[in-house]
């Protein structure tokens, strides 16, 4: 689409086509009611840039439909690319892209000219007016009326205190036709803990501390037509399950990705508040038709004790053409408890190593990037993310400290380089081994 997106979103889901076409709709073929909710911009110099901008708006603002999409894009001028960056992203990213392109030996006259001519552009507030789906509130779901069986899957490790609240929330659901499958890896294992809940619970003890093994095992045990993946340190409202089902039905979707409201880390993004094509998959809060697993397989165990196994599955589903909707009504509060779970069996953070000589990022991250996007895009992602990752996770949402982290990373560059090269080498081993995806 806009070429400069590859610098600031090099490994974004939508950078890759789904089957043979991209997710971005051809503007002329959008329904009139959708066109009316978009804002044409005559400041772009080319007609293609104007149309691509409208298509970008449609996806970012929440268009979910069957309109024909682009299979390829025509190159856009440097000036229009800088204008696009200024319009939708903070001024920092325009400066960042300018620096990257100058260091990449692009024509400096064209770059500075395009950058300068866009300097007056103020960032758009377009996300304040997302596409409205007015009939959501009055929609009567035939899927809910059919009362399909769901399987709620929860892997747990040393978190009985928090798991109690999770199960109590499930007891309060207004949709009741579901089973709960728990793969318990706790030490010591407490079988009696589960005796007091008014739920259809199946508990399997797993000695090996392995998250993706646990989820895959539970999916194979499941009896439901739909799989609802959940975490053991979350809280949800009583209509959580029914809102997931309603979303699947309303959009004729394959995946309902609920939003996770974290008590730690970045601020809540604006696009969490409305429906849209999801560019992520969070296994702590997602409803997936079982047929998706039958088609593309289970989770890749190359991510065991590491990160982004859910992201890889979501990307695999996207590439195969399954519809994944970000669902603002199926929300959970993610407590991100500091002990137990993934924190006990591997790494919590993708880019912050546990010790000085550990790889940065976690090798599974580079395995994912290089496998799907290639080495060039993986390097662009490293340039974008590694410097700011020097700061602790709790400051993740602090822009000022991110900048401090960039300067500090320059001071310790030899160490950062060692960490990155180690991660690259370990990712190469994973790539050579290939994926470890079991079929359902």
Short mmCIF file of C-alpha atoms in Angstrom, two decimals, residues 114-274:
data_model
loop_
_atom_site.label_atom_id
_atom_site.label_comp_id
_atom_site.label_asym_id
_atom_site.label_seq_id
_atom_site.Cartn_x
_atom_site.Cartn_y
_atom_site.Cartn_z
CA UNK A 114 9.06 15.12 0.69
CA UNK A 115 9.65 15.40 4.43
CA UNK A 116 9.67 19.21 4.37
CA UNK A 117 6.49 19.55 2.29
CA UNK A 118 4.56 17.44 4.79
CA UNK A 119 5.76 19.23 7.94
CA UNK A 120 2.57 21.33 8.25
CA UNK A 121 0.30 18.26 8.44
CA UNK A 122 -1.40 17.64 11.78
CA UNK A 123 -2.13 14.12 12.90
CA UNK A 124 -5.65 12.96 12.05
CA UNK A 125 -8.15 12.16 14.79
CA UNK A 126 -10.00 9.81 12.47
CA UNK A 127 -10.26 6.99 15.05
CA UNK A 128 -12.66 9.14 17.06
CA UNK A 129 -15.37 8.32 14.50
CA UNK A 130 -15.17 4.59 13.73
CA UNK A 131 -17.56 2.85 11.36
CA UNK A 132 -20.87 2.30 13.14
CA UNK A 133 -22.67 -1.05 13.23
CA UNK A 134 -25.96 0.34 14.50
CA UNK A 135 -27.85 -2.94 14.34
CA UNK A 136 -25.52 -4.72 16.80
CA UNK A 137 -27.62 -3.82 19.84
CA UNK A 138 -30.84 -5.15 18.31
CA UNK A 139 -29.28 -8.17 16.60
CA UNK A 140 -30.80 -11.49 17.71
CA UNK A 141 -28.20 -14.20 17.29
CA UNK A 142 -29.50 -17.39 15.70
CA UNK A 143 -26.21 -19.02 16.71
CA UNK A 144 -26.94 -18.43 20.38
CA UNK A 145 -30.46 -19.79 19.86
CA UNK A 146 -28.95 -22.98 18.39
CA UNK A 147 -27.05 -23.33 21.68
CA UNK A 148 -23.80 -24.86 20.37
CA UNK A 149 -21.39 -26.57 22.73
CA UNK A 150 -18.29 -24.56 23.65
CA UNK A 151 -15.04 -25.73 25.16
CA UNK A 152 -13.36 -23.19 27.46
CA UNK A 153 -9.67 -24.05 27.68
CA UNK A 154 -7.48 -22.87 30.56
CA UNK A 155 -3.86 -23.89 31.09
CA UNK A 156 -2.73 -23.10 34.63
CA UNK A 157 0.46 -23.18 36.66
CA UNK A 158 0.66 -22.29 40.37
CA UNK A 159 -2.21 -19.83 40.32
CA UNK A 160 -5.05 -21.40 42.31
CA UNK A 161 -5.76 -18.09 44.03
CA UNK A 162 -6.50 -16.36 40.71
CA UNK A 163 -8.01 -19.42 39.04
CA UNK A 164 -10.71 -19.39 41.72
CA UNK A 165 -11.95 -15.99 40.49
CA UNK A 166 -11.75 -17.19 36.88
CA UNK A 167 -14.01 -20.17 37.62
CA UNK A 168 -16.41 -18.04 39.63
CA UNK A 169 -16.74 -15.69 36.65
CA UNK A 170 -17.51 -18.68 34.44
CA UNK A 171 -20.21 -19.81 36.86
CA UNK A 172 -21.93 -16.45 36.34
CA UNK A 173 -22.08 -16.60 32.53
CA UNK A 174 -25.47 -16.02 30.93
CA UNK A 175 -24.62 -18.68 28.32
CA UNK A 176 -24.35 -22.08 29.94
CA UNK A 177 -23.70 -24.74 27.28
CA UNK A 178 -19.97 -25.04 27.76
CA UNK A 179 -17.39 -27.35 29.25
CA UNK A 180 -14.21 -26.21 30.98
CA UNK A 181 -10.98 -28.06 30.24
CA UNK A 182 -8.12 -27.24 32.56
CA UNK A 183 -4.58 -28.45 32.00
CA UNK A 184 -3.03 -28.06 35.43
CA UNK A 185 0.77 -27.98 35.67
CA UNK A 186 0.96 -26.78 39.27
CA UNK A 187 3.39 -28.07 41.87
CA UNK A 188 1.94 -29.35 44.09
CA UNK A 189 -1.15 -30.37 42.13
CA UNK A 190 -4.36 -29.89 44.13
CA UNK A 191 -7.17 -32.05 42.67
CA UNK A 192 -9.57 -31.16 45.48
CA UNK A 193 -9.49 -27.48 44.47
CA UNK A 194 -11.94 -28.19 41.63
CA UNK A 195 -14.63 -30.00 43.66
CA UNK A 196 -16.71 -27.01 44.74
CA UNK A 197 -17.52 -25.38 41.37
CA UNK A 198 -20.85 -25.65 39.59
CA UNK A 199 -19.26 -26.23 36.19
CA UNK A 200 -18.68 -29.07 33.76
CA UNK A 201 -14.95 -29.30 34.46
CA UNK A 202 -12.40 -31.72 33.07
CA UNK A 203 -9.02 -31.46 34.78
CA UNK A 204 -5.89 -33.03 33.35
CA UNK A 205 -2.61 -32.92 35.22
CA UNK A 206 0.43 -32.26 33.02
CA UNK A 207 3.84 -32.82 34.53
CA UNK A 208 5.74 -31.06 31.75
CA UNK A 209 5.57 -27.28 32.14
CA UNK A 210 4.64 -26.39 28.57
CA UNK A 211 1.99 -23.86 27.56
CA UNK A 212 1.46 -24.79 23.91
CA UNK A 213 1.49 -28.48 24.70
CA UNK A 214 -1.22 -27.79 27.29
CA UNK A 215 -3.43 -25.84 24.87
CA UNK A 216 -2.99 -28.39 22.10
CA UNK A 217 -3.78 -31.22 24.49
CA UNK A 218 -6.95 -29.49 25.68
CA UNK A 219 -8.13 -28.79 22.13
CA UNK A 220 -7.74 -32.49 21.30
CA UNK A 221 -9.82 -33.34 24.38
CA UNK A 222 -12.53 -30.80 23.59
CA UNK A 223 -16.09 -31.76 22.66
CA UNK A 224 -17.28 -28.30 21.62
CA UNK A 225 -17.91 -26.92 18.16
CA UNK A 226 -16.10 -23.76 19.21
CA UNK A 227 -12.95 -23.32 21.28
CA UNK A 228 -12.73 -20.46 23.78
CA UNK A 229 -9.16 -19.90 24.93
CA UNK A 230 -8.75 -18.24 28.31
CA UNK A 231 -6.02 -17.36 30.82
CA UNK A 232 -5.86 -18.18 34.52
CA UNK A 233 -5.26 -14.56 35.62
CA UNK A 234 -8.26 -12.84 34.04
CA UNK A 235 -11.63 -11.41 35.02
CA UNK A 236 -14.69 -11.24 32.73
CA UNK A 237 -18.31 -10.08 32.89
CA UNK A 238 -21.33 -12.39 32.79
CA UNK A 239 -22.03 -11.77 29.08
CA UNK A 240 -18.49 -12.55 27.97
CA UNK A 241 -19.27 -15.86 26.23
CA UNK A 242 -22.55 -14.67 24.67
CA UNK A 243 -20.83 -11.59 23.22
CA UNK A 244 -18.18 -13.80 21.64
CA UNK A 245 -20.89 -15.96 20.06
CA UNK A 246 -22.89 -12.95 18.91
CA UNK A 247 -19.81 -11.52 17.16
CA UNK A 248 -19.14 -14.77 15.28
CA UNK A 249 -22.76 -14.76 14.11
CA UNK A 250 -23.09 -11.04 13.36
CA UNK A 251 -20.06 -10.89 11.06
CA UNK A 252 -20.16 -14.51 9.87
CA UNK A 253 -16.63 -14.68 11.29
CA UNK A 254 -14.38 -17.60 12.17
CA UNK A 255 -12.62 -15.96 15.12
CA UNK A 256 -13.80 -13.48 17.75
CA UNK A 257 -10.78 -11.82 19.33
CA UNK A 258 -11.82 -10.28 22.62
CA UNK A 259 -9.91 -7.27 23.87
CA UNK A 260 -7.58 -7.53 26.86
CA UNK A 261 -7.44 -4.59 29.24
CA UNK A 262 -4.09 -4.90 30.94
CA UNK A 263 -3.32 -3.54 34.38
CA UNK A 264 0.35 -3.19 33.38
CA UNK A 265 2.12 -1.92 30.26
CA UNK A 266 0.85 0.21 27.37
CA UNK A 267 -2.29 2.34 27.52
CA UNK A 268 -5.44 0.90 25.97
CA UNK A 269 -5.41 1.62 22.18
CA UNK A 270 -8.28 3.63 20.71
CA UNK A 271 -9.12 0.83 18.29
CA UNK A 272 -10.00 -1.52 21.17
CA UNK A 273 -13.31 0.32 21.47
CA UNK A 274 -14.91 -0.75 18.17
#
